Each structure stands twice: as structure tokens, then as C-alpha cells.
mmCIF file of C-alpha atoms and ligand atoms in Angstrom:
data_model
loop_
_atom_site.group_PDB
_atom_site.id
_atom_site.type_symbol
_atom_site.label_atom_id
_atom_site.label_comp_id
_atom_site.label_asym_id
_atom_site.label_seq_id
_atom_site.Cartn_x
_atom_site.Cartn_y
_atom_site.Cartn_z
ATOM 1 C CA MET A 21 -25.710 -12.371 7.268
ATOM 2 C CA ILE A 22 -26.223 -9.045 7.979
ATOM 3 C CA PRO A 23 -24.575 -6.276 5.816
ATOM 4 C CA VAL A 24 -21.198 -4.740 6.454
ATOM 5 C CA ARG A 25 -20.596 -0.900 6.422
ATOM 6 C CA ASP A 26 -21.254 0.411 2.929
ATOM 7 C CA ASP A 27 -18.094 1.819 2.538
ATOM 8 C CA LEU A 28 -16.772 -1.542 3.536
ATOM 9 C CA ARG A 29 -18.794 -3.978 0.956
ATOM 10 C CA SER A 30 -15.930 -4.017 -1.539
ATOM 11 C CA LEU A 31 -12.903 -4.395 0.945
ATOM 12 C CA GLU A 32 -10.747 -7.137 0.118
ATOM 13 C CA GLY A 33 -8.492 -8.799 3.239
ATOM 14 C CA TYR A 34 -5.026 -8.727 2.914
ATOM 15 C CA HIS A 35 -3.439 -11.988 1.486
ATOM 16 C CA SER A 36 -0.503 -13.343 2.337
ATOM 17 C CA PRO A 37 -0.332 -17.227 2.363
ATOM 18 C CA GLN A 38 1.258 -19.441 5.046
ATOM 19 C CA VAL A 39 2.388 -22.329 3.230
ATOM 20 C CA ASP A 40 4.555 -24.931 4.713
ATOM 21 C CA VAL A 41 7.674 -25.154 2.261
ATOM 22 C CA ARG A 42 11.630 -25.651 3.309
ATOM 23 C CA VAL A 43 12.812 -22.405 2.307
ATOM 24 C CA ARG A 44 10.683 -19.505 3.330
ATOM 25 C CA LEU A 45 11.542 -16.436 1.717
ATOM 26 C CA ASN A 46 8.201 -14.494 1.075
ATOM 27 C CA THR A 47 7.491 -12.503 4.346
ATOM 28 C CA ASN A 48 10.867 -10.258 4.917
ATOM 29 C CA GLU A 49 11.047 -11.925 8.445
ATOM 30 C CA SER A 50 14.564 -12.799 10.006
ATOM 31 C CA PRO A 51 16.012 -15.935 8.995
ATOM 32 C CA LEU A 52 17.219 -16.373 12.469
ATOM 33 C CA ALA A 53 15.673 -16.691 15.553
ATOM 34 C CA PRO A 54 16.718 -13.925 18.030
ATOM 35 C CA PRO A 55 19.846 -14.564 20.551
ATOM 36 C CA ALA A 56 19.668 -17.266 23.164
ATOM 37 C CA ALA A 57 20.342 -15.100 25.552
ATOM 38 C CA TRP A 58 17.599 -13.110 24.796
ATOM 39 C CA ARG A 59 15.219 -15.790 25.189
ATOM 40 C CA ASP A 60 16.730 -16.779 28.608
ATOM 41 C CA ALA A 61 16.192 -13.220 29.992
ATOM 42 C CA PHE A 62 12.566 -13.113 28.753
ATOM 43 C CA VAL A 63 11.740 -16.635 29.938
ATOM 44 C CA ALA A 64 13.451 -15.583 33.426
ATOM 45 C CA GLU A 65 11.363 -12.234 33.552
ATOM 46 C CA LEU A 66 7.946 -13.849 32.195
ATOM 47 C CA SER A 67 7.901 -15.863 35.598
ATOM 48 C CA ARG A 68 7.782 -12.795 37.823
ATOM 49 C CA VAL A 69 4.873 -11.313 35.882
ATOM 50 C CA GLU A 70 2.162 -10.311 38.159
ATOM 51 C CA TRP A 71 -0.539 -11.777 35.874
ATOM 52 C CA HIS A 72 -3.433 -10.762 37.665
ATOM 53 C CA ARG A 73 -2.721 -6.761 37.484
ATOM 54 C CA TYR A 74 -3.440 -4.725 34.183
ATOM 55 C CA PRO A 75 0.404 -4.140 32.368
ATOM 56 C CA ASP A 76 1.959 -0.823 32.571
ATOM 57 C CA ARG A 77 -0.155 0.807 30.715
ATOM 58 C CA ALA A 78 2.139 3.604 29.342
ATOM 59 C CA ALA A 79 4.980 0.866 28.661
ATOM 60 C CA THR A 80 7.464 3.073 30.545
ATOM 61 C CA ASP A 81 10.278 0.880 30.777
ATOM 62 C CA LEU A 82 10.026 0.046 26.944
ATOM 63 C CA ARG A 83 9.401 3.011 25.911
ATOM 64 C CA ALA A 84 12.382 4.548 27.766
ATOM 65 C CA ALA A 85 14.517 1.913 26.343
ATOM 66 C CA ILE A 86 13.185 2.845 22.792
ATOM 67 C CA ALA A 87 13.588 6.662 23.406
ATOM 68 C CA GLY A 88 17.422 5.703 24.722
ATOM 69 C CA TRP A 89 18.485 3.879 21.666
ATOM 70 C CA HIS A 90 17.287 6.649 19.461
ATOM 71 C CA GLY A 91 18.442 9.403 21.564
ATOM 72 C CA VAL A 92 14.707 10.672 21.751
ATOM 73 C CA ASP A 93 12.273 11.363 24.796
ATOM 74 C CA PRO A 94 10.152 8.781 25.893
ATOM 75 C CA SER A 95 6.902 11.298 25.339
ATOM 76 C CA GLN A 96 8.226 11.379 21.603
ATOM 77 C CA VAL A 97 7.728 7.293 21.456
ATOM 78 C CA PHE A 98 4.218 5.775 20.665
ATOM 79 C CA VAL A 99 4.374 1.641 21.080
ATOM 80 C CA ALA A 100 1.668 -0.632 19.328
ATOM 81 C CA ASN A 101 1.028 -4.663 18.499
ATOM 82 C CA GLY A 102 3.140 -4.150 15.581
ATOM 83 C CA SER A 103 3.398 -1.084 13.186
ATOM 84 C CA ASN A 104 0.396 -2.171 11.656
ATOM 85 C CA GLU A 105 -1.409 -1.331 14.872
ATOM 86 C CA VAL A 106 0.779 1.571 14.797
ATOM 87 C CA LEU A 107 -0.410 3.108 10.969
ATOM 88 C CA GLN A 108 -3.908 2.286 12.244
ATOM 89 C CA THR A 109 -3.989 4.327 15.251
ATOM 90 C CA LEU A 110 -2.574 7.360 13.433
ATOM 91 C CA LEU A 111 -4.985 6.740 10.891
ATOM 92 C CA LEU A 112 -8.090 6.798 13.140
ATOM 93 C CA THR A 113 -6.491 10.004 14.881
ATOM 94 C CA TYR A 114 -5.744 11.871 11.729
ATOM 95 C CA ALA A 115 -7.921 9.921 8.758
ATOM 96 C CA GLY A 116 -11.266 8.859 9.109
ATOM 97 C CA PRO A 117 -14.466 10.069 7.377
ATOM 98 C CA GLY A 118 -14.313 13.201 5.128
ATOM 99 C CA ARG A 119 -10.393 13.003 5.026
ATOM 100 C CA THR A 120 -7.844 12.225 2.408
ATOM 101 C CA VAL A 121 -4.948 9.802 2.551
ATOM 102 C CA ALA A 122 -2.229 9.872 -0.262
ATOM 103 C CA THR A 123 0.206 6.836 -1.295
ATOM 104 C CA PHE A 124 2.674 6.371 -3.840
ATOM 105 C CA GLU A 125 2.049 3.224 -5.504
ATOM 106 C CA PRO A 126 3.338 0.491 -5.676
ATOM 107 C CA THR A 127 3.910 0.757 -2.226
ATOM 108 C CA TYR A 128 3.134 -1.581 1.447
ATOM 109 C CA GLN A 129 -0.709 -2.052 0.619
ATOM 110 C CA LEU A 130 -1.595 -1.963 4.364
ATOM 111 C CA HIS A 131 -1.569 2.087 4.093
ATOM 112 C CA ALA A 132 -4.235 2.168 1.652
ATOM 113 C CA HIS A 133 -6.344 -0.616 3.330
ATOM 114 C CA ILE A 134 -6.125 0.555 6.592
ATOM 115 C CA ALA A 135 -7.144 4.434 5.923
ATOM 116 C CA ARG A 136 -10.080 2.516 4.128
ATOM 117 C CA ILE A 137 -11.386 1.100 6.936
ATOM 118 C CA THR A 138 -11.039 3.836 9.165
ATOM 119 C CA GLY A 139 -13.371 5.606 6.584
ATOM 120 C CA ALA A 140 -10.565 8.071 4.818
ATOM 121 C CA THR A 141 -10.436 8.529 0.731
ATOM 122 C CA VAL A 142 -7.172 7.261 -0.577
ATOM 123 C CA VAL A 143 -5.690 9.349 -3.564
ATOM 124 C CA GLU A 144 -2.915 7.189 -5.338
ATOM 125 C CA GLY A 145 0.254 8.945 -6.947
ATOM 126 C CA GLU A 146 2.265 6.885 -9.362
ATOM 127 C CA ARG A 147 5.583 5.944 -9.291
ATOM 128 C CA ALA A 148 7.956 5.642 -12.582
ATOM 129 C CA THR A 149 8.658 2.334 -14.322
ATOM 130 C CA ASP A 150 11.589 1.930 -12.306
ATOM 131 C CA PHE A 151 9.504 2.475 -9.330
ATOM 132 C CA THR A 152 11.106 5.798 -8.176
ATOM 133 C CA LEU A 153 8.997 8.830 -7.099
ATOM 134 C CA ASP A 154 8.945 11.785 -9.324
ATOM 135 C CA PRO A 155 9.043 14.938 -7.344
ATOM 136 C CA THR A 156 6.952 16.729 -9.835
ATOM 137 C CA GLU A 157 4.126 13.721 -9.107
ATOM 138 C CA MET A 158 4.714 13.964 -5.382
ATOM 139 C CA ARG A 159 3.912 17.800 -5.833
ATOM 140 C CA ARG A 160 0.892 17.620 -7.948
ATOM 141 C CA VAL A 161 -0.451 14.440 -5.531
ATOM 142 C CA VAL A 162 -0.350 16.632 -2.550
ATOM 143 C CA ALA A 163 -1.339 20.034 -4.649
ATOM 144 C CA GLU A 164 -4.366 18.562 -6.030
ATOM 145 C CA HIS A 165 -5.934 16.739 -3.537
ATOM 146 C CA GLN A 166 -4.389 18.617 -0.072
ATOM 147 C CA PRO A 167 -4.134 15.137 1.894
ATOM 148 C CA HIS A 168 -4.732 14.843 5.850
ATOM 149 C CA VAL A 169 -1.830 12.367 5.602
ATOM 150 C CA THR A 170 0.751 11.165 3.431
ATOM 151 C CA PHE A 171 2.826 8.265 3.375
ATOM 152 C CA LEU A 172 6.377 7.530 2.166
ATOM 153 C CA CYS A 173 7.465 4.220 2.448
ATOM 154 C CA SER A 174 11.638 3.921 3.023
ATOM 155 C CA PRO A 175 12.824 1.413 1.655
ATOM 156 C CA ASN A 176 9.675 1.220 -0.076
ATOM 157 C CA ASN A 177 7.760 -2.406 -0.028
ATOM 158 C CA PRO A 178 7.653 -4.524 -2.235
ATOM 159 C CA THR A 179 9.999 -2.638 -4.506
ATOM 160 C CA GLY A 180 13.155 -1.978 -2.434
ATOM 161 C CA VAL A 181 13.645 1.510 -3.683
ATOM 162 C CA VAL A 182 15.297 4.088 -0.875
ATOM 163 C CA GLU A 183 13.512 7.377 -1.437
ATOM 164 C CA PRO A 184 16.017 10.371 -1.547
ATOM 165 C CA PRO A 185 16.413 12.376 1.359
ATOM 166 C CA GLU A 186 15.583 15.383 -0.867
ATOM 167 C CA LEU A 187 12.338 13.455 -1.699
ATOM 168 C CA LEU A 188 10.949 13.833 2.096
ATOM 169 C CA GLU A 189 12.485 17.600 2.529
ATOM 170 C CA GLN A 190 10.535 18.528 -0.924
ATOM 171 C CA LEU A 191 7.460 16.782 0.687
ATOM 172 C CA LEU A 192 7.357 18.513 4.048
ATOM 173 C CA GLU A 193 7.760 21.918 2.530
ATOM 174 C CA VAL A 194 4.277 21.139 0.535
ATOM 175 C CA ALA A 195 2.380 18.808 2.364
ATOM 176 C CA PRO A 196 -0.781 20.118 4.032
ATOM 177 C CA GLY A 197 -0.785 17.379 6.956
ATOM 178 C CA LEU A 198 0.833 14.793 8.621
ATOM 179 C CA VAL A 199 3.434 12.877 7.034
ATOM 180 C CA VAL A 200 4.308 9.164 7.828
ATOM 181 C CA VAL A 201 7.778 7.588 6.787
ATOM 182 C CA ASP A 202 7.357 3.653 7.028
ATOM 183 C CA GLU A 203 10.876 3.032 8.067
ATOM 184 C CA ALA A 204 9.751 -1.120 8.648
ATOM 185 C CA TYR A 205 13.417 -1.877 6.440
ATOM 186 C CA ALA A 206 15.370 1.748 7.489
ATOM 187 C CA GLN A 207 18.173 -0.584 9.422
ATOM 188 C CA PHE A 208 19.159 -2.237 5.873
ATOM 189 C CA ALA A 209 19.762 1.371 4.004
ATOM 190 C CA GLU A 210 22.024 4.211 4.624
ATOM 191 C CA TRP A 211 19.357 6.780 5.320
ATOM 192 C CA THR A 212 16.812 7.478 8.010
ATOM 193 C CA ALA A 213 14.394 10.221 8.539
ATOM 194 C CA LEU A 214 14.584 10.454 12.245
ATOM 195 C CA GLY A 215 16.908 13.413 11.708
ATOM 196 C CA HIS A 216 13.520 15.081 10.815
ATOM 197 C CA VAL A 217 11.239 14.453 14.079
ATOM 198 C CA ASP A 218 10.945 17.505 16.051
ATOM 199 C CA ASP A 219 7.775 18.897 17.842
ATOM 200 C CA GLN A 220 7.662 21.472 15.011
ATOM 201 C CA THR A 221 7.213 19.103 12.238
ATOM 202 C CA PRO A 222 4.220 17.386 11.646
ATOM 203 C CA VAL A 223 6.120 13.899 10.571
ATOM 204 C CA VAL A 224 6.406 10.501 12.191
ATOM 205 C CA VAL A 225 9.024 7.762 11.584
ATOM 206 C CA VAL A 226 7.267 4.207 12.034
ATOM 207 C CA ARG A 227 9.579 1.043 12.857
ATOM 208 C CA THR A 228 8.814 -2.180 13.973
ATOM 209 C CA PHE A 229 10.339 -5.300 15.611
ATOM 210 C CA SER A 230 9.188 -8.044 12.850
ATOM 211 C CA LYS A 231 12.084 -7.510 10.545
ATOM 212 C CA THR A 232 15.805 -6.529 11.951
ATOM 213 C CA TRP A 233 15.016 -7.740 15.389
ATOM 214 C CA SER A 234 14.216 -11.373 14.658
ATOM 215 C CA MET A 235 10.693 -10.813 16.591
ATOM 216 C CA ALA A 236 7.768 -10.919 14.108
ATOM 217 C CA ALA A 237 6.208 -13.312 16.412
ATOM 218 C CA SER A 238 5.792 -10.824 19.136
ATOM 219 C CA ARG A 239 4.461 -8.354 17.318
ATOM 220 C CA LEU A 240 5.670 -4.805 18.242
ATOM 221 C CA GLY A 241 6.220 -1.952 16.767
ATOM 222 C CA TYR A 242 6.252 1.731 17.123
ATOM 223 C CA LEU A 243 6.494 5.359 16.038
ATOM 224 C CA ILE A 244 9.056 8.426 16.794
ATOM 225 C CA GLY A 245 7.270 11.820 16.418
ATOM 226 C CA PRO A 246 6.089 15.317 17.902
ATOM 227 C CA ARG A 247 5.317 14.964 21.840
ATOM 228 C CA TRP A 248 1.646 16.430 20.626
ATOM 229 C CA LEU A 249 1.312 13.913 18.258
ATOM 230 C CA VAL A 250 2.160 11.015 20.778
ATOM 231 C CA ALA A 251 -0.562 12.638 23.351
ATOM 232 C CA GLU A 252 -3.131 12.286 21.109
ATOM 233 C CA LEU A 253 -2.565 8.748 19.684
ATOM 234 C CA GLU A 254 -2.702 7.669 23.326
ATOM 235 C CA LYS A 255 -6.228 9.005 23.912
ATOM 236 C CA VAL A 256 -7.380 6.981 20.820
ATOM 237 C CA VAL A 257 -5.519 3.801 21.564
ATOM 238 C CA LEU A 258 -7.060 1.058 23.684
ATOM 239 C CA PRO A 259 -6.117 1.113 27.035
ATOM 240 C CA TYR A 260 -3.789 -1.637 28.126
ATOM 241 C CA HIS A 261 -3.265 -2.934 24.656
ATOM 242 C CA LEU A 262 0.367 -3.523 25.230
ATOM 243 C CA ASP A 263 0.603 -6.925 27.170
ATOM 244 C CA ALA A 264 3.266 -7.341 29.957
ATOM 245 C CA ALA A 265 4.887 -10.248 27.890
ATOM 246 C CA LYS A 266 5.942 -8.125 24.572
ATOM 247 C CA GLN A 267 6.641 -4.900 26.869
ATOM 248 C CA ILE A 268 9.502 -7.418 28.834
ATOM 249 C CA ALA A 269 10.093 -8.741 24.846
ATOM 250 C CA GLY A 270 10.923 -5.356 23.131
ATOM 251 C CA ARG A 271 12.850 -3.879 26.472
ATOM 252 C CA LEU A 272 15.193 -6.870 26.516
ATOM 253 C CA ALA A 273 15.637 -6.757 22.788
ATOM 254 C CA LEU A 274 17.369 -3.529 23.119
ATOM 255 C CA GLN A 275 20.003 -5.329 25.470
ATOM 256 C CA PHE A 276 21.516 -6.815 22.059
ATOM 257 C CA VAL A 277 21.536 -4.244 19.746
ATOM 258 C CA ASP A 278 24.881 -5.184 18.826
ATOM 259 C CA ASP A 279 23.970 -8.954 17.681
ATOM 260 C CA MET A 280 21.338 -7.306 15.684
ATOM 261 C CA ASP A 281 23.516 -4.696 13.961
ATOM 262 C CA ALA A 282 25.472 -7.808 13.402
ATOM 263 C CA ARG A 283 22.613 -9.938 11.650
ATOM 264 C CA VAL A 284 21.638 -6.751 9.604
ATOM 265 C CA ALA A 285 25.349 -6.431 8.394
ATOM 266 C CA GLU A 286 25.082 -10.096 7.235
ATOM 267 C CA ILE A 287 21.800 -9.730 5.858
ATOM 268 C CA VAL A 288 23.246 -6.814 3.507
ATOM 269 C CA SER A 289 26.077 -8.323 2.474
ATOM 270 C CA GLU A 290 23.983 -11.557 1.602
ATOM 271 C CA ARG A 291 21.938 -9.149 -0.360
ATOM 272 C CA THR A 292 25.022 -7.874 -2.407
ATOM 273 C CA ARG A 293 25.880 -11.700 -3.150
ATOM 274 C CA LEU A 294 22.342 -12.340 -4.217
ATOM 275 C CA VAL A 295 22.049 -9.209 -6.582
ATOM 276 C CA ALA A 296 24.890 -10.047 -7.952
ATOM 277 C CA ALA A 297 24.539 -13.685 -9.105
ATOM 278 C CA MET A 298 20.844 -12.677 -9.920
ATOM 279 C CA GLU A 299 21.872 -10.013 -12.241
ATOM 280 C CA LEU A 300 23.705 -12.564 -14.726
ATOM 281 C CA LEU A 301 20.585 -14.320 -14.963
ATOM 282 C CA ASP A 302 17.738 -13.610 -17.334
ATOM 283 C CA LEU A 303 16.119 -11.427 -14.870
ATOM 284 C CA GLU A 304 15.360 -7.619 -14.417
ATOM 285 C CA VAL A 305 16.774 -7.321 -10.462
ATOM 286 C CA PHE A 306 15.739 -3.987 -9.012
ATOM 287 C CA PRO A 307 17.870 -2.229 -6.579
ATOM 288 C CA SER A 308 17.264 -2.510 -2.995
ATOM 289 C CA GLY A 309 17.774 -1.133 0.165
ATOM 290 C CA ALA A 310 15.641 -3.532 2.381
ATOM 291 C CA ASN A 311 16.119 -7.509 3.422
ATOM 292 C CA PHE A 312 14.411 -8.217 -0.004
ATOM 293 C CA VAL A 313 14.423 -7.712 -3.623
ATOM 294 C CA LEU A 314 11.969 -7.349 -6.352
ATOM 295 C CA ILE A 315 12.850 -9.276 -9.218
ATOM 296 C CA ARG A 316 10.900 -9.720 -12.950
ATOM 297 C CA PRO A 317 11.952 -12.391 -15.399
ATOM 298 C CA ARG A 318 12.667 -11.292 -18.850
ATOM 299 C CA SER A 319 11.341 -14.446 -20.822
ATOM 300 C CA MET A 320 8.729 -16.077 -18.884
ATOM 301 C CA PRO A 321 5.472 -15.453 -16.587
ATOM 302 C CA GLY A 322 6.093 -14.435 -13.222
ATOM 303 C CA ARG A 323 3.692 -16.688 -11.961
ATOM 304 C CA GLU A 324 5.280 -19.622 -13.805
ATOM 305 C CA LEU A 325 8.457 -18.819 -12.234
ATOM 306 C CA TRP A 326 7.097 -18.507 -8.750
ATOM 307 C CA GLN A 327 5.299 -21.705 -9.167
ATOM 308 C CA GLY A 328 8.467 -23.546 -10.362
ATOM 309 C CA LEU A 329 10.165 -22.385 -7.268
ATOM 310 C CA LEU A 330 7.524 -23.415 -5.022
ATOM 311 C CA ASP A 331 7.666 -27.108 -7.187
ATOM 312 C CA ARG A 332 11.174 -26.584 -5.452
ATOM 313 C CA ASP A 333 10.350 -26.301 -2.289
ATOM 314 C CA VAL A 334 11.521 -22.385 -1.898
ATOM 315 C CA LEU A 335 8.434 -19.936 -1.335
ATOM 316 C CA VAL A 336 8.668 -16.347 -2.388
ATOM 317 C CA ARG A 337 6.330 -13.284 -2.422
ATOM 318 C CA ASP A 338 4.019 -13.325 -5.939
ATOM 319 C CA CYS A 339 3.379 -9.992 -6.407
ATOM 320 C CA SER A 340 2.951 -10.673 -10.298
ATOM 321 C CA SER A 341 -1.124 -10.163 -10.311
ATOM 322 C CA TRP A 342 -0.741 -6.828 -8.314
ATOM 323 C CA PRO A 343 -1.309 -3.952 -9.729
ATOM 324 C CA ARG A 344 1.590 -1.897 -11.581
ATOM 325 C CA LEU A 345 3.734 -5.144 -10.698
ATOM 326 C CA ASP A 346 3.296 -7.396 -13.780
ATOM 327 C CA HIS A 347 5.124 -10.663 -13.374
ATOM 328 C CA CYS A 348 7.424 -9.229 -10.496
ATOM 329 C CA LEU A 349 8.383 -11.735 -7.735
ATOM 330 C CA ARG A 350 9.717 -10.226 -4.457
ATOM 331 C CA VAL A 351 12.409 -12.443 -2.463
ATOM 332 C CA THR A 352 13.458 -11.845 1.123
ATOM 333 C CA ILE A 353 17.137 -12.248 2.030
ATOM 334 C CA GLY A 354 17.644 -15.270 3.782
ATOM 335 C CA THR A 355 20.068 -17.042 5.351
ATOM 336 C CA PRO A 356 23.016 -18.060 3.187
ATOM 337 C CA ALA A 357 21.867 -21.527 2.826
ATOM 338 C CA GLU A 358 18.353 -20.507 1.926
ATOM 339 C CA ASN A 359 19.662 -17.888 -0.525
ATOM 340 C CA ASP A 360 21.629 -20.565 -2.028
ATOM 341 C CA ALA A 361 18.780 -22.740 -2.524
ATOM 342 C CA PHE A 362 16.924 -19.822 -3.756
ATOM 343 C CA LEU A 363 19.519 -19.582 -6.375
ATOM 344 C CA ASP A 364 19.793 -23.237 -7.187
ATOM 345 C CA ALA A 365 16.102 -23.508 -7.732
ATOM 346 C CA LEU A 366 16.244 -19.984 -9.789
ATOM 347 C CA THR A 367 18.682 -21.246 -12.188
ATOM 348 C CA GLU A 368 16.752 -24.259 -13.022
ATOM 349 C CA VAL A 369 13.418 -22.744 -13.494
ATOM 350 C CA LEU A 370 14.625 -19.683 -15.802
ATOM 351 C CA PRO A 371 14.782 -20.889 -19.426
HETATM 352 C C1 LIG B 26 6.621 -5.666 7.633
HETATM 353 C C2 LIG B 26 5.989 -4.306 7.108
HETATM 354 C C3 LIG B 26 5.515 -3.519 8.519
HETATM 355 C C4 LIG B 26 5.477 -4.517 9.720
HETATM 356 O O1 LIG B 26 4.372 -4.367 10.263
HETATM 357 P P1 LIG B 26 4.021 -5.231 11.443
HETATM 358 O O2 LIG B 26 2.998 -5.186 12.171
HETATM 359 O O3 LIG B 26 4.886 -4.467 12.829
HETATM 360 O O4 LIG B 26 4.719 -6.551 11.679
HETATM 361 C C5 LIG B 26 5.305 -2.497 8.164
HETATM 362 N N1 LIG B 26 5.478 -1.726 7.088
HETATM 363 C C6 LIG B 26 6.187 -2.297 5.923
HETATM 364 C C7 LIG B 26 6.140 -1.525 5.100
HETATM 365 C C8 LIG B 26 6.446 -3.373 6.185
HETATM 366 O O5 LIG B 26 6.769 -4.216 5.340
#
């Protein structure tokens, strides 16, 4: 064995076990496959790909489709292999050795993880016990550390908290560097930061096809940001990183916006039903604007609840050993039948 970079020696990998169970509510995917008409159109176009040629390096049609949907210019759109690659490209470009990245914990683990891999120093602000972010704490972190990149995640994973719009406005007033708003779940909430994106403001909004669009398998994500920033990212990302199949998949998905909106509405209504049912049980249920809900049992260890659910063929995310999330589990909203199975199991396991 040869040693890795000194700064990577204590790095742990990203853990999200893929267990084979009947009801999988652990990774916030859509519970439904994409529309059959999307699959047919995708297969038809795949047969016409010129496989011996490199794909369109600028992903012209895909970016035009995304830009059209959001009402922005294609030059404001950067697309990559999952929003994780969007985040990685951002951090390679604006973080790296000698630079500082701020997160407000607990939040999406990969923000800090990818930042560290680029060699940046991560500073962690603290959320309140109800997982909201106090503007005073936000200002303290920014004033003290002058971060080159500051992350907000709204709705926040794994807590479900939707940041108030005023918080972003206050952050934009004080942040000396780039502000990244990770909106992997924004369609399940009532508010988006997209209205803040323009060429004068150093803010980007990151989205993914993995959650809302029933396309986690395709690994497709993007950001909307200032033109000058997108141009810089294009220099850093590997050439031809987006394969031809993925470009087709994403472009065609945008022809099914109505189907996707209907699915989002159904998940939001299932979330309301599930939260109401869980509030009658011996649980702390944190308010969520996403397609998942964070819960904490009041009178048994979280790990025991997780195991009890798994014994009944229901897999949720065990956050109980994560920092600041003692005894917490995160459950993804599934189909009505999956949610019923979860509720049944939950009622059985809880004392
Ligand atoms: C799931 C998730 C992503 C998605 O990552 P992909 O690489 O697009 O699958 C990004 N950010 C957050 C906060 C997430 O929860």
C-alpha cells in the first residue's frame, strides 16, 4: 500500500447501504418509475445515437431545455453527472487548498466531504436544536471565517427544514464569496432561491433529476448561476463528461413536466398524511418541506426503532449516530402502500 495525500488520511467514505428489502424509504428517491412515454421516447432516440462520436460537449439541447423550463438563458445553466458533480466542480473552481468553505450543521454531508477532498478548510456553523438556522449564528460564521464558499441547503437534508427567504437575503448581504443554495428538494417546498440568480449576484442554485424526476439512475444534475461562473466551471470540468444517453434522458424528461408536477403534488399530500399519523405516536416529528421527514422516538433508542422497522422489511435512513442527530431516523415519502407499510411497522415497534 502507498499512502494517500496527508490531508485525506482521516477521510471516511460516504455511507448509504443498499439493502434488499420490500419497502425502501432510505435514499429520498422517487417511489415511481418515469412515465412509460418517456421510456419509449428515450429508447427510440438511443437507437439513433452515433456511438463512435463524442457527445455534444456543450450539451446544447439539454441546457436549452432546462433554461427554457426555468426562463433563463442556456449560458446560465451548467449540467453534470448528478448534482454531486455540480458541487464538486464548484468546489474545485472556488474552494481548494488555502480556501474556506462554510456549512451549517447538520446538513448534507457531501458539502463538507467534497470540500475537504478539494483540499479546502471546512468551518461548521451550528443550527438550533429545532434545526433552524439563527441569523446571528450565520453572521458570526461569515464574519469570523470570511468563507470563499457558503452552503445553504433548502429544504435541508436530513432535517427537512426550509430556510426562510430572508435568511438567504441576509447571507447575500454579508457573504464575501460564493453562496451555493442546494435545492435538491425545492419542488416539494413553496419557495426557491432561483429569483436571486443574475449576473451581478454570486449565488448559484443547484438542482437534481435524482429526486423529483424519477431519474436517480441517470445521474443528472445542474445549476443555474451567473454566466461568468458557468464559463469558469466549463474550464474545470472534464471535456465530454456528459454522455449522449444522459443528455437525451434529461432533455426528454422536460417534456413531462406536468406528470412530474402531479407526482410532486401526490408526494406532498402523502407527506401531510404521514406527518399527521406520526404526530399521534410517541415520536418527535420535525416539519418538512421535502420528500422525507426526520423523526425521533421519545421513549426508545433510534437505532432500535430502525432495526425494528428493518425486521419488518422497511428500510429508512439511520441518522441516529450522526453528529447532532441523536436517535433520529429519516424516512422518505413513498407510494401510499409503502407509507402504510411503514406506518404499520412503526406502530408495531414503538412502545
Ligand atoms: C440527494 C441530494 C443531492 C443529489 O445528488 P445527485 O448527485 O444529484 O443524485 C444533492 N443534494 C442534496 C442535499 C441531496 O439530498
